[in-house]
CSV table of C-alpha atoms in Angstrom, one decimal:
chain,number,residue,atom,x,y,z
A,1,UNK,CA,0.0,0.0,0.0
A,2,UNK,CA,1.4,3.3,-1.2
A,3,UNK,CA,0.8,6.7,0.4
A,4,UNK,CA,1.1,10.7,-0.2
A,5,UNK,CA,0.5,13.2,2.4
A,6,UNK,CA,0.9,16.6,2.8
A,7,UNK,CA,2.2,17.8,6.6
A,8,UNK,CA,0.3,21.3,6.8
A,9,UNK,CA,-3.3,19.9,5.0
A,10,UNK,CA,-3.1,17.2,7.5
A,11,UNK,CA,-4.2,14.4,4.9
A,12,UNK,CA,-2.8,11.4,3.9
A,13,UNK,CA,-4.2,9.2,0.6
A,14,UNK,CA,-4.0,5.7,0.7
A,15,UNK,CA,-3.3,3.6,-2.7
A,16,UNK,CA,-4.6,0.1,-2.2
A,17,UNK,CA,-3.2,-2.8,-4.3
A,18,UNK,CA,-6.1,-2.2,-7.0
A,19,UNK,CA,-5.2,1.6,-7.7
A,20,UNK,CA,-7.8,3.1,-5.7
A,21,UNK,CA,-7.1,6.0,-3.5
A,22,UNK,CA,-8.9,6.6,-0.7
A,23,UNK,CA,-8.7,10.2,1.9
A,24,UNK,CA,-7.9,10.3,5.3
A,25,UNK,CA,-7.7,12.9,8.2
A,26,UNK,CA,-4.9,12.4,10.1
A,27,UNK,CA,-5.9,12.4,14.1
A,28,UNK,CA,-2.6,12.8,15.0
A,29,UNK,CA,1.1,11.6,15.2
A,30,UNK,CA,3.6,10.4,17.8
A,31,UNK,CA,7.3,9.7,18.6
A,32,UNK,CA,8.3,6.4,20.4
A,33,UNK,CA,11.9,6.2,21.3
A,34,UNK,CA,11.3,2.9,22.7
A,35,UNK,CA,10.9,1.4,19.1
A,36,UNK,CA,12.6,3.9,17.6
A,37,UNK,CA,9.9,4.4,15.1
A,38,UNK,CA,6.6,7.4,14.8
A,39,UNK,CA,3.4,6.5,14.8
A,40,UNK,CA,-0.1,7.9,12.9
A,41,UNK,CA,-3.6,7.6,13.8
A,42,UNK,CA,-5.9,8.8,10.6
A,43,UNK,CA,-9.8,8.2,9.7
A,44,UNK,CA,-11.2,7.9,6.3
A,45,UNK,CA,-12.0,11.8,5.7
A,46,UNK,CA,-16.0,12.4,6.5
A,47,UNK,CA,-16.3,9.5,9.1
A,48,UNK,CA,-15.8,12.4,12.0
A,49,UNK,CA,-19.1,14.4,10.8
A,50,UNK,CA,-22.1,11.7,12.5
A,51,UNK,CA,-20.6,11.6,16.0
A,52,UNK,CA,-22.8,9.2,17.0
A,53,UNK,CA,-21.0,6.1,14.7
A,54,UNK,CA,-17.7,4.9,15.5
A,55,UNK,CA,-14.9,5.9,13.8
A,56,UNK,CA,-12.4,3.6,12.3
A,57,UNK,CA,-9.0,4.7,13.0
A,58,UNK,CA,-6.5,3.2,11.3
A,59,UNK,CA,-2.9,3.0,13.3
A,60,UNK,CA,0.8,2.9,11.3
A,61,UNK,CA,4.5,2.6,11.9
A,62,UNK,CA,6.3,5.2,10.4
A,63,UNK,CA,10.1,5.7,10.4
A,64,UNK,CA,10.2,9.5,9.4
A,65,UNK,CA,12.0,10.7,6.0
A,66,UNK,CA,15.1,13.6,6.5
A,67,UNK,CA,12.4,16.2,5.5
A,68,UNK,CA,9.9,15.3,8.0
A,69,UNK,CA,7.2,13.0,5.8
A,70,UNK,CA,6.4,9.3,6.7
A,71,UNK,CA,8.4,7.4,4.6
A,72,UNK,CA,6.9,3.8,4.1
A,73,UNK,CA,4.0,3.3,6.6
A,74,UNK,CA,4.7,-0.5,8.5
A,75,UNK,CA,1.9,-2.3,10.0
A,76,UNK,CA,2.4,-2.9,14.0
A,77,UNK,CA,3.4,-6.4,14.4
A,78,UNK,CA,4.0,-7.2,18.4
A,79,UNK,CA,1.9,-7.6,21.0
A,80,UNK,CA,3.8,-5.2,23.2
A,81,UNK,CA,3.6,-2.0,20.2
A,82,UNK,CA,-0.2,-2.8,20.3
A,83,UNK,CA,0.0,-2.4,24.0
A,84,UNK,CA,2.1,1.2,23.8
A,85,UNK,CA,0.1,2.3,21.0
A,86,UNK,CA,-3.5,1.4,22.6
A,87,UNK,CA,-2.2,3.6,26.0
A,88,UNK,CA,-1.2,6.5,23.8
A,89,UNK,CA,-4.3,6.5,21.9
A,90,UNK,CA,-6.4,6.1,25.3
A,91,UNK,CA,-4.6,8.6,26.8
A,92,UNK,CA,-5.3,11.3,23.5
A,93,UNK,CA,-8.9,10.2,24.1
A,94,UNK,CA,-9.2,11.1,27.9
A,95,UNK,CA,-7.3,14.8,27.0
A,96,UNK,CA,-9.6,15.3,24.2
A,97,UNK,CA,-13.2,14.0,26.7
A,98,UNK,CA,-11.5,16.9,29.2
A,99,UNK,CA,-11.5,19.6,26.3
């Protein structure tokens, strides 16, 4: 799966194996020194507007390009990422319930 993205629009397109793109928001991005990787969090784009429907967020490894895009976006493969990525995302959740 191929990807562009533009940094200040906060999007990211998605290229499946068929050729079809597909838009997504990005929620946001983080920094894990741990695995020495980034990670992003992005929703298909229009998703967000019934709040009553869950979302589904998508979650990538990223190891970041010298001018700051994502390079080749890696699925997360061990149990323990899951388990740091899940915290960081429940933690963004509880800030963003507080707002």
């Amino acid at each position: 799966m191929t990807h562009e993205h533009d940094h200040e629009d906060r999007y990211i397109t998605l290229i499946d194996d068929n050729g079809d793109e597909q838009l997504f928001e990005i929620l946001f991005t983080f920094d894990s020194e741990e695995f020495e990787k980034s990670y992003v969090f992005f929703y298909p784009v229009g998703e967000n507007e019934d709040e009553e429907e869950e979302i589904d967020i998508l979650t990538y490894a990223y190891i970041p390009t010298e001018d700051g895009g994502f390079g080749e976006l890696m699925e997360i493969e061990t149990d323990e990422e899951w388990d740091m990525v899940e915290e960081v995302f429940n933690t963004f959740n509880e800030e963003q319930e507080e707002q």
